[in-house]
mmCIF file of C-alpha atoms in Angstrom:
data_model
loop_
_atom_site.group_PDB
_atom_site.id
_atom_site.type_symbol
_atom_site.label_atom_id
_atom_site.label_comp_id
_atom_site.label_asym_id
_atom_site.label_seq_id
_atom_site.Cartn_x
_atom_site.Cartn_y
_atom_site.Cartn_z
ATOM 1 C CA MET N 7 11.819 -3.802 -22.842
ATOM 2 C CA THR N 8 8.901 -3.500 -25.117
ATOM 3 C CA ASP N 9 9.013 -0.091 -26.740
ATOM 4 C CA ASN N 10 5.234 -0.148 -27.459
ATOM 5 C CA HIS N 11 4.298 -0.219 -23.988
ATOM 6 C CA ILE N 12 6.967 2.014 -22.813
ATOM 7 C CA ASP N 13 5.396 4.681 -25.465
ATOM 8 C CA GLU N 14 2.052 4.019 -24.229
ATOM 9 C CA ILE N 15 3.060 4.349 -20.404
ATOM 10 C CA LEU N 16 4.813 7.482 -21.180
ATOM 11 C CA LYS N 17 1.852 8.816 -23.076
ATOM 12 C CA ILE N 18 -0.521 8.214 -20.107
ATOM 13 C CA TYR N 19 1.841 9.632 -17.734
ATOM 14 C CA ARG N 20 1.983 13.007 -19.446
ATOM 15 C CA GLN N 21 -1.799 13.168 -19.549
ATOM 16 C CA ILE N 22 -2.470 12.426 -15.974
ATOM 17 C CA ARG N 23 1.145 13.392 -14.108
ATOM 18 C CA PRO N 24 -0.721 16.435 -12.698
ATOM 19 C CA ASP N 25 -3.531 14.295 -10.843
ATOM 20 C CA ILE N 26 -0.600 11.956 -9.746
ATOM 21 C CA VAL N 27 1.285 14.789 -8.131
ATOM 22 C CA LYS N 28 -2.159 16.273 -6.552
ATOM 23 C CA ARG N 29 -2.832 12.716 -5.135
ATOM 24 C CA LEU N 30 0.542 12.034 -3.609
ATOM 25 C CA LEU N 31 0.594 15.654 -2.141
ATOM 26 C CA SER N 32 -2.824 14.655 -0.554
ATOM 27 C CA PHE N 33 -1.478 11.847 1.089
ATOM 28 C CA LYS N 34 1.343 13.788 2.897
ATOM 29 C CA THR N 35 -0.960 16.543 3.760
ATOM 30 C CA GLU N 36 -3.744 14.009 5.028
ATOM 31 C CA PHE N 37 -0.879 12.155 7.274
ATOM 32 C CA GLU N 38 0.094 15.583 8.970
ATOM 33 C CA LYS N 39 -3.515 16.035 9.887
ATOM 34 C CA MET N 40 -3.872 12.479 11.251
ATOM 35 C CA ASN N 41 -4.251 11.494 14.905
ATOM 36 C CA ASN N 42 -3.374 7.811 16.117
ATOM 37 C CA ASP N 43 -6.642 6.433 15.343
ATOM 38 C CA ASP N 44 -6.439 7.755 11.899
ATOM 39 C CA VAL N 45 -2.862 6.238 11.271
ATOM 40 C CA PHE N 46 -4.443 2.815 12.641
ATOM 41 C CA ALA N 47 -7.517 2.955 10.236
ATOM 42 C CA GLU N 48 -4.678 3.450 7.548
ATOM 43 C CA LEU N 49 -2.776 0.486 8.946
ATOM 44 C CA SER N 50 -5.598 -1.865 8.849
ATOM 45 C CA PHE N 51 -6.862 -0.724 5.419
ATOM 46 C CA CYS N 52 -3.824 -2.177 4.277
ATOM 47 C CA THR N 53 -4.213 -5.185 6.349
ATOM 48 C CA LEU N 54 -7.361 -5.938 4.577
ATOM 49 C CA THR N 55 -6.133 -5.257 1.110
ATOM 50 C CA PRO N 56 -4.542 -8.423 0.068
ATOM 51 C CA GLN N 57 -6.493 -10.366 -2.518
ATOM 52 C CA SER N 58 -9.486 -7.941 -2.080
ATOM 53 C CA LYS N 59 -10.735 -4.863 -4.022
ATOM 54 C CA ALA N 60 -9.057 -1.635 -2.496
ATOM 55 C CA LYS N 61 -12.422 0.193 -2.310
ATOM 56 C CA SER N 62 -14.565 -2.477 -0.468
ATOM 57 C CA CYS N 63 -11.521 -2.367 2.090
ATOM 58 C CA TRP N 64 -11.819 1.295 2.630
ATOM 59 C CA LYS N 65 -15.587 1.216 2.967
ATOM 60 C CA CYS N 66 -15.144 -1.670 5.527
ATOM 61 C CA ILE N 67 -12.714 0.492 7.595
ATOM 62 C CA GLU N 68 -15.236 3.476 7.503
ATOM 63 C CA PHE N 69 -18.167 1.485 8.588
ATOM 64 C CA LEU N 70 -15.900 -0.327 11.523
ATOM 65 C CA ARG N 71 -14.746 3.249 12.504
ATOM 66 C CA GLU N 72 -18.266 4.578 12.792
ATOM 67 C CA LYS N 73 -19.455 1.793 14.786
ATOM 68 C CA GLY N 74 -16.329 2.204 17.130
ATOM 69 C CA LEU N 75 -15.346 -1.146 16.319
ATOM 70 C CA LEU N 76 -11.692 -0.611 14.876
ATOM 71 C CA LYS N 77 -11.024 0.847 18.170
ATOM 72 C CA ASN N 78 -12.619 -1.332 20.565
ATOM 73 C CA GLY N 79 -14.151 -4.079 18.741
ATOM 74 C CA ASN N 80 -13.395 -7.744 19.563
ATOM 75 C CA GLU N 81 -11.988 -10.502 17.101
ATOM 76 C CA GLU N 82 -15.597 -11.686 16.858
ATOM 77 C CA ASP N 83 -17.085 -8.158 16.384
ATOM 78 C CA LEU N 84 -14.677 -7.568 13.494
ATOM 79 C CA ARG N 85 -15.193 -10.796 12.075
ATOM 80 C CA ILE N 86 -18.871 -10.342 11.941
ATOM 81 C CA ASN N 87 -18.703 -6.931 10.513
ATOM 82 C CA ILE N 88 -15.983 -7.201 8.006
ATOM 83 C CA LYS N 89 -18.038 -7.338 4.620
ATOM 84 C CA GLY N 90 -16.677 -8.029 1.072
ATOM 85 C CA VAL N 91 -13.237 -8.980 2.163
ATOM 86 C CA ARG N 92 -11.398 -12.209 1.641
ATOM 87 C CA PHE N 93 -9.962 -14.205 4.631
ATOM 88 C CA HIS N 94 -11.957 -11.771 6.885
ATOM 89 C CA ASN N 95 -11.458 -14.375 9.721
ATOM 90 C CA ASN N 96 -7.665 -14.065 9.890
ATOM 91 C CA LYS N 97 -7.707 -10.467 9.019
ATOM 92 C CA SER N 98 -10.014 -9.706 12.044
ATOM 93 C CA ALA N 99 -7.548 -11.470 14.215
ATOM 94 C CA TYR N 100 -4.777 -9.568 12.538
ATOM 95 C CA ILE N 101 -6.547 -6.139 13.442
ATOM 96 C CA VAL N 102 -7.084 -6.933 16.974
ATOM 97 C CA HIS N 103 -3.296 -8.104 17.593
ATOM 98 C CA ASN N 104 -1.675 -4.989 15.742
ATOM 99 C CA ARG N 105 -4.046 -2.764 17.993
ATOM 100 C CA LYS N 106 -2.388 -4.188 20.950
ATOM 101 C CA ILE N 107 1.139 -3.666 19.384
ATOM 102 C CA VAL N 108 0.343 -0.066 18.499
ATOM 103 C CA SER N 109 -1.339 0.800 21.746
ATOM 104 C CA LYS N 110 2.166 0.293 23.288
ATOM 105 C CA ILE N 111 3.496 3.234 21.438
ATOM 106 C CA ASP N 112 2.672 6.631 19.821
ATOM 107 C CA LEU N 113 2.045 5.219 16.397
ATOM 108 C CA LYS N 114 2.602 8.645 14.631
ATOM 109 C CA LYS N 115 5.452 9.911 16.480
ATOM 110 C CA PHE N 116 6.795 6.515 16.092
ATOM 111 C CA ILE N 117 6.597 6.784 12.209
ATOM 112 C CA LEU N 118 7.636 10.219 12.220
ATOM 113 C CA LYS N 119 10.764 9.574 14.177
ATOM 114 C CA ASN N 120 11.826 6.573 11.887
ATOM 115 C CA SER N 121 10.723 8.433 8.643
ATOM 116 C CA ASN N 122 14.627 9.286 8.061
ATOM 117 C CA ASN N 123 15.135 5.375 7.314
ATOM 118 C CA ILE N 124 12.310 4.272 5.308
ATOM 119 C CA PRO N 125 13.760 0.777 4.571
ATOM 120 C CA GLU N 126 14.209 0.287 8.448
ATOM 121 C CA LEU N 127 10.597 1.648 9.091
ATOM 122 C CA ARG N 128 9.242 -0.789 6.545
ATOM 123 C CA LYS N 129 11.208 -3.749 7.741
ATOM 124 C CA TRP N 130 9.648 -3.053 11.549
ATOM 125 C CA LEU N 131 6.062 -2.991 9.962
ATOM 126 C CA VAL N 132 6.771 -6.433 8.208
ATOM 127 C CA GLU N 133 8.118 -7.849 11.553
ATOM 128 C CA ASN N 134 5.771 -6.448 13.984
ATOM 129 C CA ILE N 135 2.319 -5.825 12.123
ATOM 130 C CA LYS N 136 0.319 -9.230 11.553
ATOM 131 C CA GLY N 137 -0.694 -9.351 7.973
ATOM 132 C CA TYR N 138 2.144 -7.485 6.597
ATOM 133 C CA SER N 139 4.692 -8.444 4.059
ATOM 134 C CA PHE N 140 6.694 -6.107 2.037
ATOM 135 C CA LYS N 141 3.826 -5.325 -0.209
ATOM 136 C CA GLU N 142 1.397 -4.170 2.559
ATOM 137 C CA ALA N 143 4.140 -2.315 4.495
ATOM 138 C CA SER N 144 4.973 -0.532 1.249
ATOM 139 C CA HIS N 145 1.616 0.293 0.494
ATOM 140 C CA PHE N 146 0.906 1.597 3.860
ATOM 141 C CA LEU N 147 3.949 3.839 3.669
ATOM 142 C CA ARG N 148 3.055 5.323 0.462
ATOM 143 C CA ASN N 149 -0.576 5.918 1.393
ATOM 144 C CA ILE N 150 1.027 8.101 4.497
ATOM 145 C CA GLY N 151 3.316 10.235 1.939
ATOM 146 C CA MET N 152 6.560 7.979 2.509
ATOM 147 C CA GLY N 153 6.641 5.644 -0.782
ATOM 148 C CA SER N 154 9.030 7.648 -2.971
ATOM 149 C CA ALA N 155 12.018 5.033 -3.055
ATOM 150 C CA ILE N 156 9.952 1.825 -2.559
ATOM 151 C CA ALA N 157 7.802 -0.374 -4.592
ATOM 152 C CA ILE N 158 4.297 -1.673 -3.791
ATOM 153 C CA LEU N 159 4.416 -5.144 -5.927
ATOM 154 C CA ASP N 160 0.859 -5.851 -5.993
ATOM 155 C CA ARG N 161 -0.167 -8.038 -9.281
ATOM 156 C CA HIS N 162 -1.231 -5.170 -11.194
ATOM 157 C CA ILE N 163 2.340 -3.751 -10.634
ATOM 158 C CA LEU N 164 4.073 -7.283 -11.433
ATOM 159 C CA LYS N 165 1.891 -7.635 -14.541
ATOM 160 C CA ASN N 166 3.167 -4.168 -15.835
ATOM 161 C CA LEU N 167 6.899 -4.780 -15.136
ATOM 162 C CA VAL N 168 6.391 -7.988 -17.237
ATOM 163 C CA LEU N 169 4.969 -6.208 -20.110
ATOM 164 C CA LEU N 170 7.405 -3.567 -19.896
ATOM 165 C CA GLY N 171 10.370 -6.384 -20.105
ATOM 166 C CA VAL N 172 11.324 -5.079 -16.431
ATOM 167 C CA ILE N 173 11.078 -8.720 -15.021
ATOM 168 C CA ASP N 174 10.612 -11.897 -16.987
ATOM 169 C CA GLU N 175 7.636 -13.409 -15.333
ATOM 170 C CA ILE N 176 5.439 -12.915 -12.279
ATOM 171 C CA PRO N 177 7.193 -15.101 -9.555
ATOM 172 C CA LYS N 178 5.031 -17.719 -7.853
ATOM 173 C CA THR N 179 6.198 -16.836 -4.302
ATOM 174 C CA ILE N 180 7.840 -13.400 -3.397
ATOM 175 C CA SER N 181 10.554 -13.711 -0.684
ATOM 176 C CA GLU N 182 12.124 -10.862 0.832
ATOM 177 C CA LYS N 183 15.142 -11.462 -1.328
ATOM 178 C CA VAL N 184 13.339 -11.782 -4.444
ATOM 179 C CA TYR N 185 10.738 -8.504 -3.501
ATOM 180 C CA LEU N 186 14.142 -6.432 -3.166
ATOM 181 C CA ASP N 187 15.471 -7.634 -6.388
ATOM 182 C CA ILE N 188 12.398 -6.798 -8.393
ATOM 183 C CA GLU N 189 12.242 -3.451 -6.438
ATOM 184 C CA ALA N 190 15.812 -2.649 -7.398
ATOM 185 C CA LYS N 191 14.796 -3.336 -11.287
ATOM 186 C CA MET N 192 11.872 -1.146 -10.745
ATOM 187 C CA ILE N 193 14.042 1.663 -9.344
ATOM 188 C CA LYS N 194 16.349 1.290 -12.365
ATOM 189 C CA PHE N 195 13.304 1.368 -14.712
ATOM 190 C CA SER N 196 12.258 4.597 -12.711
ATOM 191 C CA LYS N 197 15.408 6.425 -13.405
ATOM 192 C CA ASP N 198 15.608 5.172 -16.758
ATOM 193 C CA THR N 199 12.156 6.660 -17.929
ATOM 194 C CA GLY N 200 12.172 9.660 -15.328
ATOM 195 C CA ILE N 201 9.024 8.579 -13.722
ATOM 196 C CA PRO N 202 9.431 8.490 -9.773
ATOM 197 C CA MET N 203 8.750 5.379 -8.052
ATOM 198 C CA ASP N 204 5.553 6.525 -6.279
ATOM 199 C CA HIS N 205 4.328 7.589 -9.629
ATOM 200 C CA LEU N 206 4.572 4.657 -11.368
ATOM 201 C CA ASP N 207 2.451 2.566 -8.767
ATOM 202 C CA ILE N 208 -0.595 5.174 -9.156
ATOM 203 C CA LEU N 209 -0.026 5.329 -13.055
ATOM 204 C CA PHE N 210 -0.009 1.556 -13.328
ATOM 205 C CA TRP N 211 -3.097 1.380 -11.289
ATOM 206 C CA TYR N 212 -4.526 3.990 -13.373
ATOM 207 C CA LYS N 213 -3.555 1.849 -16.443
ATOM 208 C CA GLN N 214 -5.526 -1.139 -15.205
ATOM 209 C CA THR N 215 -8.575 0.626 -13.655
ATOM 210 C CA GLY N 216 -8.856 3.929 -15.478
ATOM 211 C CA GLU N 217 -9.127 5.804 -11.902
ATOM 212 C CA ILE N 218 -6.867 7.010 -9.163
ATOM 213 C CA PHE N 219 -6.978 5.510 -5.598
ATOM 214 C CA LYS N 220 -5.398 4.277 -2.537
#
């Protein structure tokens, strides 16, 4: 591990830890207040985020909800109205497909019922929600306050894990095995540094962007 990078991370963490704690607490309290439409909006936000800016994706979700399209729009409606998001054609189809899947269950109740086994809940999301890999499923779970023991292996996370010597390089492709392998190394790093897993993601994001977001 690179001592200078670890010292830098620890220094930043000491400075912003209260803000991270506050943000993570807000994820939990916000989820408590959510209805199924709100939860689906969060699910759809994480469908849009791959290779796109998080802020643009959230603005898009807010616009779709305001127009009633997230709940009732067809694939064409979504395709026309999703702006500033890469691969919007595919992602429009994913949202419509996912809406059909979650319409068969009480989404919030289902999540709460299965929240005692986050790895299995994450696997269900990967297998049933179109557009979701382990990264998107982990992102969604973190955003509803259930990400304390899982990793969101986005590029900014992987980049920092390389800098810190946790992994040797950013893999070209990430299979389930590779994902879980890197996640295990990140969990060890989390224990070694005393920085909780869900704090690490926000910390790395802050280091890259200078702000705390979703």
